[in-house]
Amino acid sequence: MGLVKRGRDLWFFEDLYPDVTFGFKVKNVVVPETPTGFQRLMILESERLGRVLVLDGIVQLTEEDEGIYHEWIAHWPLFARQEPAENVLIIGGGDGGVAREVLRHPEVKSVTMAEIDEVVVDLCRRHMPALSAGIWDDPRFELVIGDGAEVIRRMKGRCDVIIIDSTDPIGPARSLFDTSFYESVYAALRPDGITIHQTGALLLQPFEAPGSWRQMERIFDDVRVVQFANVSYMGGPFSLTAGSRGKRVFRFAERNARRRFRSAGLKTSWYSPEISAAPYPEFGRRLETDKYGEEVAMDIRLPHRRKPTARRVARWSRELCRAIGMVAFGEPMTSDRALGEGETLVQYIETSAINYRRFGAIAAANCFTCAHLPVDRAVGCTAEAFGAESALCWHLPRGAFADVKALRRQTRIYEAALPEGGPGPSGVFKPSLAAAAEVFKPSFRLPVETGFAPAFELVLDIYDCDFEKISSCEAVSAWARESARIAGLKTVGRPDAPDFGHAKKKTAGPSVTQFLRGGSNISHYSMNWLMIVVNIVARTPIPLRRVITHAMDFFRGKKAYAWILPRGVSGRSLKEIAEATVLFEVRRD
Ligand code: AG3
């Protein structure tokens, strides 16, 4: 929205979120919106907040409350250390607020500030001089205009503290939230060094801090979240994620801070060593239990002699999108235009995909979204589209950071009857829990081997994957081809690998569809959650262990959860189907 006239008054409304906003009455436009070559900059003045720096429509600071953010991001890492820091690197921070606070520590010998956008430095210095007061004449301070991601590579092992005062991970700061950047931050730290990064509003940007945490946890020896709240970053609790080089650095952080703060005699308005850096328990819960998405797999009996055509199925996919409130991405793809027995139709939707195939008189459809899934509506719409009165459903939590038992508890296998679409009288079943070792034994037989089902689906969630691999469309396509070879499944056409989820933090990353003879591999990759979700459907047995461990090795995933669903079954009870549905966990260290 930006600047909006309201009667005689001019107001500013922030553009960060599509559905909630932060606004204030503008007394004066100090610098009208100016493209800097990197971003759009604007400086406004408000009666209550003083001057306000806005980049790409997002409030970066106000004169009234900038001290809260700058004190926390500078003093927390500096005081947490056992020994005083001598060399400090600031990435971003062009307004000078962080440097000002860092330079208040007399033991600090050098401060380098790497800011990519010189216009931010110049205009803030001119229009908000108090922010950077004193830094320009301080001989310890050096400004480098350049990309922080590059500057840091020249700093190997030289910094005691690295403060990343960036904008959000949209626009020029995107690369500062990558694993490769965090790796160079770790490499630039001296032993016992600390880095700290702004990682967004805990509740309004719920994937941002967990996304950085998950990446940093793999690289740094310890990770903490520091939280505070200010006026200008809407949403209450705001997060700073800190990482250390050295396992014991944070262990005494609070004690060090109390001791060193007292002896420094520094006066702060907002920072206090007495305020613990522990995040709300909600953050921990989110790391543990949030799920990436949910899926409902539906097997429905087609009315006698009704074989849906590709057009009919494409119509279902449009109806389903409408029913679940999702926008389709592109057109539906089919493994074969005739969409005969076992052939697959895939429709990408805003946050993942829906798909369909038929095994004899059973239509097997899946609906997977990374947003809330109105399951009953999805099931009702699907059964109705194919003229069925009930549907056998597997409702699966996907990408849940929970243990395998909790996962089993959250999995529901039930018969949904129309028109209610809710669980039928037969109740809700759970999958059989197995150990990977059991499933990987040659004696374990897939439902297609025992003749229980004409097809099976391997639903695989792999956690803690390698960022570089899962963010590359080429890499994931190569894996899809390779995996088909290992599975002994013939590919039909080339993998389709679009990257359409980048606008949303949770879904940022590619998706892949590889049609297979008698099946498909449809998978999604989350750059922020460092995980992938895979669905492989096949009508012939595959070497389960090799396929799963190959995928985990390829993406360097540490942990995986897998379900095996018998698909296209007819003439079996729900209980038998539930018994033939297996859930297990695989670990690779
Ligand atoms: N840098 C962090 C701004 C974060 C705004 N994001 C948000 N409200 N979610 C501020 C620069 C101050 N030196």
Coordinates of C-alpha atoms and ligand atoms in Angstrom, one line a residue:
M1 CA 0.0 0.0 0.0
G2 CA 2.8 2.5 0.9
L3 CA 1.6 6.1 1.1
V4 CA -2.1 6.6 1.2
K5 CA -4.1 9.8 1.3
R6 CA -6.9 9.8 4.0
G7 CA -8.8 13.0 3.7
R8 CA -6.3 15.7 4.3
D9 CA -3.8 13.3 5.9
L10 CA -1.1 11.2 4.4
W11 CA -0.6 7.7 5.9
F12 CA 2.0 5.1 5.4
F13 CA 1.1 1.4 5.5
E14 CA 3.7 -1.3 5.4
D15 CA 3.6 -4.0 2.7
L16 CA 5.3 -6.9 4.4
Y17 CA 2.2 -9.1 4.9
P18 CA -0.7 -9.5 2.6
D19 CA -3.3 -9.6 5.3
V20 CA -2.1 -7.4 8.3
T21 CA -0.4 -4.1 8.2
F22 CA 1.4 -1.5 10.3
G23 CA 0.7 2.1 9.6
F24 CA 1.2 5.6 10.8
K25 CA 0.3 9.2 9.9
V26 CA 3.0 10.9 7.9
K27 CA 4.0 14.4 9.0
N28 CA 6.5 14.9 6.4
V29 CA 8.0 13.0 3.4
V30 CA 11.7 13.5 4.0
V31 CA 13.0 11.4 1.1
P32 CA 10.4 10.4 -1.5
E33 CA 10.7 6.8 -2.7
T34 CA 14.0 6.5 -4.5
P35 CA 15.3 3.5 -6.4
T36 CA 18.9 2.9 -5.2
G37 CA 19.8 0.2 -7.7
F38 CA 19.3 -2.4 -5.0
Q39 CA 16.0 -1.5 -3.4
R40 CA 13.5 1.3 -3.0
L41 CA 14.3 3.7 -0.2
M42 CA 12.1 6.2 1.5
I43 CA 12.5 8.3 4.6
L44 CA 9.3 9.6 6.3
E45 CA 8.6 11.5 9.4
S46 CA 5.9 10.7 12.0
E47 CA 4.9 12.8 14.9
R48 CA 5.1 9.9 17.3
L49 CA 7.9 7.8 15.8
G50 CA 10.3 10.4 14.5
R51 CA 12.0 9.7 11.2
V52 CA 11.4 6.3 9.6
L53 CA 13.5 4.4 7.2
V54 CA 11.5 2.3 4.7
L55 CA 13.2 -0.1 2.3
D56 CA 11.0 -1.9 -0.4
G57 CA 7.9 -0.9 1.5
I58 CA 9.1 -2.4 4.8
V59 CA 9.9 -0.3 7.9
Q60 CA 13.5 -0.9 8.9
L61 CA 13.7 1.5 11.8
T62 CA 12.2 4.5 13.5
E63 CA 14.1 7.1 15.4
E64 CA 11.9 6.5 18.4
D65 CA 12.5 2.8 18.8
E66 CA 15.7 2.0 16.8
G67 CA 17.5 1.6 20.1
I68 CA 15.7 -1.5 21.0
Y69 CA 16.8 -3.5 18.0
H70 CA 20.3 -2.0 17.8
E71 CA 21.0 -2.5 21.5
W72 CA 19.9 -6.2 21.4
I73 CA 21.6 -7.1 18.2
A74 CA 24.9 -5.5 19.2
H75 CA 25.2 -6.0 23.0
W76 CA 23.8 -9.5 23.2
P77 CA 26.7 -11.2 21.3
L78 CA 29.3 -8.8 22.6
F79 CA 28.4 -9.3 26.3
A80 CA 27.6 -13.0 25.9
R81 CA 31.3 -13.8 25.3
Q82 CA 33.7 -14.8 28.0
E83 CA 36.4 -12.5 26.6
P84 CA 35.8 -9.1 25.1
A85 CA 35.6 -9.1 21.3
E86 CA 38.2 -7.2 19.4
N87 CA 37.2 -7.6 15.7
V88 CA 33.6 -7.1 14.7
L89 CA 32.1 -7.4 11.3
I90 CA 28.7 -6.0 10.5
I91 CA 27.0 -7.2 7.3
G92 CA 24.4 -4.6 6.2
G93 CA 23.6 -2.1 8.9
G94 CA 24.1 0.9 6.4
D95 CA 22.1 3.2 8.7
G96 CA 24.9 3.0 11.2
G97 CA 22.8 2.1 14.3
V98 CA 24.6 -1.3 14.9
A99 CA 28.1 0.2 14.5
R100 CA 27.2 3.0 16.9
E101 CA 26.3 0.5 19.6
V102 CA 29.3 -1.8 18.9
L103 CA 31.7 1.1 19.1
R104 CA 30.5 1.8 22.6
H105 CA 32.6 -1.2 23.7
P106 CA 36.1 0.2 24.3
E107 CA 37.8 -3.2 23.9
V108 CA 36.6 -3.5 20.3
K109 CA 39.6 -2.7 18.2
S110 CA 38.1 -2.8 14.7
V111 CA 34.6 -2.7 13.2
T112 CA 34.1 -3.4 9.5
M113 CA 30.7 -2.7 8.1
A114 CA 30.0 -4.3 4.7
E115 CA 26.9 -2.6 3.2
I116 CA 25.9 -3.3 -0.3
D117 CA 23.8 -0.1 -0.8
E118 CA 25.8 3.1 -0.5
V119 CA 22.6 5.2 -1.0
V120 CA 21.3 3.8 2.4
V121 CA 24.5 5.0 4.1
D122 CA 24.5 8.4 2.5
L123 CA 20.8 9.2 3.0
C124 CA 20.6 8.0 6.5
R125 CA 23.7 9.9 7.4
R126 CA 22.2 13.0 5.9
H127 CA 18.7 12.7 7.3
M128 CA 19.1 10.7 10.5
P129 CA 22.6 11.8 11.7
A130 CA 21.9 10.7 15.3
L131 CA 21.8 7.1 14.2
S132 CA 25.4 6.8 13.3
A133 CA 26.6 9.5 15.6
G134 CA 30.3 9.2 16.3
I135 CA 31.1 6.3 14.0
W136 CA 32.5 8.3 11.1
D137 CA 35.3 9.8 13.2
D138 CA 36.1 6.7 15.1
P139 CA 39.5 5.3 13.8
R140 CA 38.3 1.8 14.6
F141 CA 35.6 2.0 12.1
E142 CA 35.8 1.0 8.4
L143 CA 33.0 1.1 5.8
V144 CA 33.2 -1.3 2.9
I145 CA 30.6 -0.9 0.1
G146 CA 30.1 -4.3 -1.3
D147 CA 28.2 -7.6 -1.1
G148 CA 28.5 -9.0 2.4
A149 CA 28.4 -12.5 1.1
E150 CA 31.6 -11.7 -0.8
V151 CA 33.4 -9.6 1.8
I152 CA 33.0 -12.3 4.4
R153 CA 34.9 -14.8 2.2
R154 CA 38.0 -12.6 2.6
M155 CA 37.7 -12.7 6.4
K156 CA 38.5 -16.3 7.2
G157 CA 39.0 -16.8 10.9
R158 CA 39.3 -13.1 11.7
C159 CA 36.2 -12.0 13.4
D160 CA 35.1 -12.4 17.1
V161 CA 31.6 -11.2 16.4
I162 CA 29.6 -11.0 13.1
I163 CA 26.4 -9.1 13.2
I164 CA 24.1 -9.6 10.2
D165 CA 21.8 -6.6 10.2
S166 CA 19.9 -7.4 7.0
T167 CA 16.5 -6.7 5.5
D168 CA 14.1 -9.7 5.3
P169 CA 15.0 -12.6 3.0
I170 CA 13.3 -11.0 0.0
G171 CA 15.1 -8.6 -2.2
P172 CA 18.9 -8.0 -1.9
A173 CA 19.3 -9.9 1.4
R174 CA 18.0 -13.2 0.0
S175 CA 21.5 -14.7 -0.2
L176 CA 22.2 -13.8 3.4
F177 CA 19.8 -16.6 4.5
D178 CA 21.5 -19.4 2.5
T179 CA 23.4 -22.3 4.0
S180 CA 26.5 -21.3 1.9
F181 CA 26.4 -17.8 3.4
Y182 CA 26.1 -19.2 7.0
E183 CA 29.0 -21.5 6.1
S184 CA 31.2 -18.5 5.2
V185 CA 30.1 -16.8 8.4
Y186 CA 31.3 -19.8 10.4
A187 CA 34.5 -19.8 8.5
A188 CA 35.1 -16.1 9.2
L189 CA 34.7 -16.5 13.0
R190 CA 37.6 -17.0 15.3
P191 CA 37.3 -19.8 17.9
D192 CA 34.6 -18.7 20.5
G193 CA 33.2 -16.3 17.9
I194 CA 29.5 -15.5 17.8
T195 CA 27.3 -14.4 15.0
I196 CA 23.8 -13.0 15.2
H197 CA 21.2 -12.5 12.5
Q198 CA 17.8 -10.8 12.4
T199 CA 15.3 -13.6 11.6
G200 CA 12.0 -11.9 11.6
A201 CA 8.8 -11.8 13.7
L202 CA 8.3 -15.2 15.5
L203 CA 4.6 -15.3 15.0
L204 CA 4.0 -13.4 11.8
Q205 CA 6.9 -15.0 9.9
P206 CA 6.7 -18.4 11.5
F207 CA 9.1 -20.1 9.1
E208 CA 11.8 -17.6 9.1
A209 CA 13.5 -18.1 12.4
P210 CA 13.0 -21.9 12.3
G211 CA 14.4 -21.9 8.7
S212 CA 17.6 -20.1 9.8
W213 CA 17.8 -22.1 13.0
R214 CA 17.7 -25.4 11.0
Q215 CA 20.4 -24.2 8.7
M216 CA 22.6 -22.8 11.4
E217 CA 22.2 -25.8 13.7
R218 CA 24.0 -27.9 11.1
I219 CA 26.9 -25.4 10.7
F220 CA 27.5 -23.7 14.1
D221 CA 28.4 -25.5 17.2
D222 CA 25.5 -24.1 19.2
V223 CA 22.5 -21.9 18.3
R224 CA 20.3 -19.6 20.4
V225 CA 17.3 -17.4 19.7
V226 CA 17.2 -13.9 21.3
Q227 CA 13.9 -12.2 21.3
F228 CA 12.6 -8.7 21.9
A229 CA 9.7 -6.6 20.8
N230 CA 9.6 -3.1 19.4
V231 CA 7.1 -0.8 17.9
S232 CA 8.1 -0.8 14.3
Y233 CA 8.5 -4.5 13.6
M234 CA 4.9 -5.5 13.7
G235 CA 3.9 -8.7 15.3
G236 CA 5.2 -8.7 18.9
P237 CA 8.1 -11.1 19.6
F238 CA 10.9 -10.5 17.1
S239 CA 13.9 -12.9 16.7
L240 CA 17.6 -12.7 16.4
T241 CA 19.2 -16.1 15.8
A242 CA 22.8 -16.5 17.1
G243 CA 25.3 -19.2 16.3
S244 CA 28.7 -19.9 17.9
R245 CA 32.0 -21.3 16.8
G246 CA 32.7 -23.5 19.8
K247 CA 30.4 -25.8 21.8
R248 CA 30.7 -24.1 25.1
V249 CA 30.4 -20.4 24.1
F250 CA 26.7 -20.0 25.0
R251 CA 26.7 -22.2 28.0
F252 CA 27.8 -19.3 30.2
A253 CA 26.3 -16.5 28.1
E254 CA 24.0 -15.2 30.8
R255 CA 26.6 -15.3 33.5
N256 CA 29.2 -13.6 31.2
A257 CA 26.7 -10.9 30.2
R258 CA 25.8 -10.1 33.8
R259 CA 29.5 -9.9 34.9
R260 CA 30.7 -8.0 31.8
F261 CA 27.8 -5.6 31.6
R262 CA 28.3 -4.6 35.2
S263 CA 32.0 -4.0 34.9
A264 CA 31.6 -2.1 31.6
G265 CA 29.4 0.5 33.2
L266 CA 27.5 0.9 30.0
K267 CA 24.1 2.6 30.1
T268 CA 21.5 0.9 27.9
S269 CA 17.9 1.8 27.6
W270 CA 16.6 -1.6 26.4
Y271 CA 19.3 -4.3 26.5
S272 CA 19.6 -6.0 29.9
P273 CA 21.6 -9.0 30.8
E274 CA 18.8 -9.9 33.2
I275 CA 16.4 -10.6 30.4
S276 CA 17.0 -14.2 29.4
A277 CA 17.6 -14.9 25.8
A278 CA 15.5 -18.0 25.8
P279 CA 12.7 -17.8 23.2
Y280 CA 9.1 -18.4 24.1
P281 CA 8.3 -22.2 24.4
E282 CA 6.1 -21.7 21.3
F283 CA 9.3 -21.4 19.2
G284 CA 10.6 -24.7 20.5
R285 CA 7.3 -26.3 19.9
R286 CA 7.3 -25.0 16.3
L287 CA 10.7 -26.5 15.7
E288 CA 9.6 -29.8 17.0
T289 CA 6.1 -30.2 15.8
D290 CA 5.2 -28.0 12.9
K291 CA 4.3 -29.8 9.9
Y292 CA 5.2 -28.7 6.4
G293 CA 2.0 -29.7 4.8
E294 CA -0.7 -32.3 4.8
E295 CA -2.0 -34.8 2.3
V296 CA -5.1 -36.8 1.8
A297 CA -4.8 -39.9 -0.4
M298 CA -8.2 -41.2 -1.5
D299 CA -9.1 -44.5 -3.1
I300 CA -12.6 -44.5 -4.4
R301 CA -14.7 -47.1 -6.2
L302 CA -15.8 -45.8 -9.6
P303 CA -19.5 -46.5 -10.5
H304 CA -19.9 -49.4 -12.8
R305 CA -18.3 -49.0 -16.2
R306 CA -17.2 -45.5 -15.5
K307 CA -13.7 -44.8 -16.7
P308 CA -13.0 -41.1 -16.3
T309 CA -11.4 -39.5 -19.3
A310 CA -8.5 -37.1 -19.1
R311 CA -10.9 -34.2 -19.6
R312 CA -13.1 -35.4 -16.8
V313 CA -10.1 -35.7 -14.5
A314 CA -8.8 -32.3 -15.5
R315 CA -12.2 -30.9 -14.6
W316 CA -12.0 -32.6 -11.2
S317 CA -8.6 -31.0 -10.6
R318 CA -10.1 -27.6 -11.2
E319 CA -13.1 -28.3 -9.0
L320 CA -10.8 -29.6 -6.3
C321 CA -8.6 -26.4 -6.4
R322 CA -11.8 -24.4 -5.9
A323 CA -13.0 -26.6 -3.1
I324 CA -9.8 -26.3 -1.2
G325 CA -9.3 -22.6 -2.0
M326 CA -6.0 -23.1 -4.0
V327 CA -4.9 -21.5 -7.2
A328 CA -3.7 -23.9 -9.9
F329 CA -0.2 -23.4 -11.2
G330 CA 0.0 -24.1 -15.0
E331 CA -2.1 -26.8 -16.7
P332 CA -2.6 -30.4 -15.6
M333 CA 0.1 -32.8 -17.0
T334 CA -0.6 -36.4 -17.9
S335 CA 1.7 -39.3 -18.4
D336 CA -0.5 -40.3 -21.3
R337 CA -3.2 -38.3 -23.0
A338 CA -5.6 -41.3 -23.0
L339 CA -5.2 -41.5 -19.1
G340 CA -5.8 -45.3 -19.1
E341 CA -5.2 -47.8 -16.4
G342 CA -2.4 -46.6 -14.0
E343 CA -1.7 -43.4 -15.9
T344 CA -1.1 -40.3 -13.9
L345 CA -2.5 -36.7 -14.0
V346 CA -0.7 -34.1 -12.0
Q347 CA -1.8 -30.5 -11.4
Y348 CA 0.5 -28.3 -9.5
I349 CA -1.2 -26.0 -7.1
E350 CA 0.0 -22.8 -5.3
T351 CA 1.7 -24.8 -2.6
S352 CA 2.3 -28.3 -4.0
A353 CA 0.2 -30.7 -6.2
I354 CA -2.8 -32.9 -6.7
N355 CA -2.8 -36.0 -8.7
Y356 CA -4.9 -38.9 -10.0
R357 CA -4.6 -42.3 -11.4
R358 CA -6.9 -45.4 -11.8
F359 CA -6.4 -49.0 -11.0
G360 CA -9.3 -51.0 -12.5
A361 CA -12.4 -49.8 -10.8
I362 CA -10.6 -47.8 -8.2
A363 CA -9.6 -44.1 -8.7
A364 CA -6.6 -43.1 -6.6
A365 CA -6.4 -39.4 -6.0
N366 CA -4.0 -37.4 -3.8
C367 CA -4.3 -33.8 -2.6
F368 CA -1.3 -32.3 -0.9
T369 CA -1.0 -28.7 0.3
C370 CA 1.5 -26.8 2.4
A371 CA -1.3 -24.6 3.7
H372 CA -4.2 -25.7 5.7
L373 CA -6.0 -28.5 3.9
P374 CA -9.8 -28.6 4.3
V375 CA -9.8 -32.4 4.1
D376 CA -13.5 -33.0 4.2
R377 CA -14.0 -30.6 1.4
A378 CA -11.3 -32.3 -0.7
V379 CA -12.7 -35.7 -0.1
G380 CA -16.3 -34.6 -0.7
C381 CA -15.4 -32.9 -4.0
T382 CA -13.4 -35.9 -5.2
A383 CA -16.0 -38.5 -4.4
E384 CA -18.6 -36.4 -6.0
A385 CA -16.6 -35.6 -9.1
F386 CA -16.3 -39.4 -9.8
G387 CA -19.8 -40.2 -8.7
A388 CA -18.8 -42.3 -5.7
E389 CA -20.5 -42.5 -2.4
S390 CA -17.5 -43.0 -0.2
A391 CA -13.8 -42.8 -0.2
L392 CA -11.0 -44.7 1.6
C393 CA -8.7 -42.0 2.9
W394 CA -5.2 -41.8 4.3
H395 CA -4.8 -38.4 5.9
L396 CA -1.0 -37.8 6.5
P397 CA 0.9 -35.1 8.2
R398 CA 3.8 -34.3 5.9
G399 CA 7.1 -33.0 7.0
A400 CA 6.2 -33.1 10.7
F401 CA 9.1 -32.4 13.0
A402 CA 7.8 -34.9 15.5
D403 CA 8.8 -38.5 16.5
V404 CA 7.5 -41.5 14.7
K405 CA 5.0 -42.3 17.3
A406 CA 3.5 -38.9 17.2
L407 CA 3.4 -39.2 13.5
R408 CA 1.5 -42.5 13.7
R409 CA -1.0 -40.8 16.1
Q410 CA -1.5 -38.0 13.6
T411 CA -2.0 -40.3 10.6
R412 CA -5.7 -41.2 10.0
I413 CA -7.0 -44.0 7.9
Y414 CA -10.7 -44.0 7.5
E415 CA -13.7 -44.4 5.3
A416 CA -15.4 -41.1 4.4
A417 CA -19.0 -41.3 3.5
L418 CA -20.8 -38.8 1.4
P419 CA -22.5 -36.4 1.8
E420 CA -21.0 -35.6 5.2
G421 CA -17.5 -36.4 4.1
G422 CA -16.5 -37.2 7.6
P423 CA -15.1 -40.4 9.1
G424 CA -17.6 -43.2 8.6
P425 CA -18.9 -45.5 11.3
S426 CA -16.0 -47.9 11.0
G427 CA -13.8 -45.4 12.8
V428 CA -10.3 -44.2 12.3
F429 CA -7.3 -46.5 12.0
K430 CA -3.6 -46.0 12.3
P431 CA -0.8 -47.5 10.2
S432 CA 1.4 -50.4 11.4
L433 CA 4.6 -49.1 12.9
A434 CA 7.7 -51.0 11.8
A435 CA 11.4 -50.7 12.3
A436 CA 13.4 -49.8 9.1
A437 CA 15.5 -52.9 9.7
E438 CA 12.3 -55.0 9.4
V439 CA 11.1 -53.3 6.3
F440 CA 14.5 -53.5 4.6
K441 CA 14.8 -57.3 5.2
P442 CA 14.4 -59.4 2.0
S443 CA 11.5 -61.1 3.7
F444 CA 9.5 -57.9 3.7
R445 CA 7.0 -57.9 0.9
L446 CA 5.4 -54.9 -0.7
P447 CA 1.6 -55.0 -1.2
V448 CA 2.1 -55.5 -4.9
E449 CA 4.3 -58.6 -4.1
T450 CA 1.7 -60.2 -1.8
G451 CA -1.1 -59.5 -4.3
F452 CA -2.8 -57.4 -1.7
A453 CA -3.0 -54.3 -4.0
P454 CA -2.3 -53.6 -7.7
A455 CA -0.1 -50.7 -6.7
F456 CA 1.6 -49.1 -3.8
E457 CA 2.7 -45.6 -2.8
L458 CA 6.0 -44.9 -1.0
V459 CA 5.4 -41.6 0.8
L460 CA 8.8 -40.4 2.0
D461 CA 9.8 -37.3 4.0
I462 CA 13.5 -36.6 4.3
Y463 CA 14.8 -34.1 6.8
D464 CA 18.0 -32.1 7.3
C465 CA 18.9 -32.2 3.6
D466 CA 21.6 -30.3 1.9
F467 CA 20.5 -26.8 0.9
E468 CA 22.5 -26.6 -2.4
K469 CA 21.0 -29.9 -3.6
I470 CA 17.4 -29.3 -2.7
S471 CA 17.4 -25.7 -4.1
S472 CA 18.5 -26.7 -7.6
C473 CA 16.0 -27.8 -10.2
E474 CA 18.8 -29.5 -12.1
A475 CA 19.9 -31.5 -9.1
V476 CA 16.4 -32.7 -8.2
S477 CA 15.7 -33.6 -11.8
A478 CA 18.9 -35.6 -12.0
W479 CA 17.9 -37.4 -8.8
A480 CA 14.4 -38.2 -10.1
R481 CA 15.9 -39.9 -13.2
E482 CA 18.5 -41.7 -11.2
S483 CA 16.0 -42.8 -8.6
A484 CA 13.8 -44.4 -11.3
R485 CA 16.8 -46.3 -12.6
I486 CA 17.6 -47.6 -9.1
A487 CA 13.9 -48.5 -8.6
G488 CA 13.9 -50.4 -11.9
L489 CA 11.0 -48.2 -13.1
K490 CA 11.1 -47.0 -16.7
T491 CA 10.7 -43.2 -17.1
V492 CA 8.1 -41.7 -19.3
G493 CA 9.2 -38.4 -20.6
R494 CA 11.6 -36.1 -18.8
P495 CA 11.3 -34.8 -15.3
D496 CA 9.3 -31.6 -15.0
A497 CA 10.9 -29.4 -12.4
P498 CA 9.4 -26.0 -11.9
D499 CA 10.1 -23.7 -9.0
F500 CA 6.9 -21.9 -8.3
G501 CA 6.7 -21.8 -4.5
H502 CA 9.3 -19.1 -4.0
A503 CA 6.9 -16.5 -3.1
K504 CA 6.1 -18.3 0.1
K505 CA 8.6 -19.1 2.7
K506 CA 7.5 -22.5 3.5
T507 CA 7.3 -23.7 -0.1
A508 CA 10.4 -22.0 -1.5
G509 CA 12.1 -24.6 -3.6
P510 CA 11.5 -26.7 -6.6
S511 CA 8.9 -29.4 -7.3
V512 CA 9.4 -32.4 -9.5
T513 CA 7.2 -34.7 -11.5
Q514 CA 8.7 -37.7 -13.2
F515 CA 6.2 -40.0 -14.9
L516 CA 7.1 -43.6 -14.7
R517 CA 5.8 -46.6 -16.5
G518 CA 2.9 -47.6 -14.3
G519 CA 3.5 -44.9 -11.8
S520 CA 5.1 -41.6 -10.9
N521 CA 7.5 -39.7 -8.7
I522 CA 6.1 -36.4 -7.5
S523 CA 8.2 -34.5 -5.0
H524 CA 8.5 -31.1 -3.4
Y525 CA 11.6 -29.5 -1.8
S526 CA 11.6 -26.9 0.9
M527 CA 14.7 -24.7 1.1
N528 CA 13.6 -23.2 4.4
W529 CA 12.8 -26.5 6.1
L530 CA 15.7 -28.3 4.5
M531 CA 13.5 -31.2 3.8
I532 CA 11.9 -33.0 0.9
V533 CA 8.6 -34.8 0.5
V534 CA 8.4 -37.6 -2.1
N535 CA 5.6 -39.7 -3.4
I536 CA 6.5 -42.7 -5.6
V537 CA 3.7 -44.8 -6.9
A538 CA 4.5 -48.1 -8.7
R539 CA 2.8 -51.2 -9.8
T540 CA 5.9 -53.4 -9.6
P541 CA 8.1 -54.0 -6.6
I542 CA 11.1 -51.7 -6.1
P543 CA 14.2 -52.3 -4.0
L544 CA 12.9 -50.2 -1.1
R545 CA 16.1 -49.9 0.9
R546 CA 18.2 -48.9 -2.1
V547 CA 15.7 -46.3 -3.3
I548 CA 15.4 -44.7 0.2
T549 CA 19.0 -44.7 1.1
H550 CA 20.0 -43.5 -2.3
A551 CA 17.6 -40.5 -1.9
M552 CA 18.9 -39.8 1.6
D553 CA 22.5 -40.0 0.5
F554 CA 21.9 -37.9 -2.6
F555 CA 20.3 -35.1 -0.6
R556 CA 22.5 -35.8 2.4
G557 CA 19.4 -36.2 4.5
K558 CA 19.9 -37.4 8.1
K559 CA 16.4 -38.7 8.9
A560 CA 13.4 -39.9 7.0
Y561 CA 9.9 -41.0 7.7
A562 CA 8.2 -43.3 5.2
W563 CA 4.7 -44.7 4.8
I564 CA 3.8 -47.5 2.4
L565 CA 0.2 -47.3 1.3
P566 CA -1.4 -50.1 -0.7
R567 CA -3.3 -48.4 -3.5
G568 CA -6.2 -49.5 -5.7
V569 CA -7.3 -52.3 -3.3
S570 CA -10.7 -53.7 -3.7
G571 CA -12.7 -56.2 -1.6
R572 CA -10.7 -55.7 1.6
S573 CA -11.8 -54.2 4.9
L574 CA -10.6 -50.9 6.2
K575 CA -8.8 -52.8 9.0
E576 CA -6.9 -55.0 6.6
I577 CA -5.9 -51.9 4.6
A578 CA -4.7 -50.2 7.7
E579 CA -2.7 -53.2 8.6
A580 CA -1.1 -53.2 5.2
T581 CA -0.2 -49.6 5.6
V582 CA 3.3 -49.3 7.2
L583 CA 5.1 -46.4 8.8
F584 CA 8.8 -46.4 9.7
E585 CA 11.8 -44.2 10.4
V586 CA 15.2 -44.3 8.7
R587 CA 18.3 -42.6 10.1
R588 CA 21.7 -42.0 8.4
D589 CA 24.5 -40.4 10.4
Ligands
AG3_1 N1 17.0 -4.5 9.7 C1 15.9 -5.4 10.0 C2 14.6 -5.1 9.6 C3 13.6 -6.1 9.7 C4 12.2 -5.7 9.3 N2 11.5 -6.9 9.2 C5 10.3 -7.1 9.7 N3 9.6 -6.1 10.3 N4 9.8 -8.3 9.7 C6 16.8 -3.2 10.2 C7 17.9 -2.3 9.9 C8 18.3 -1.5 11.1 N5 19.6 -1.2 11.2

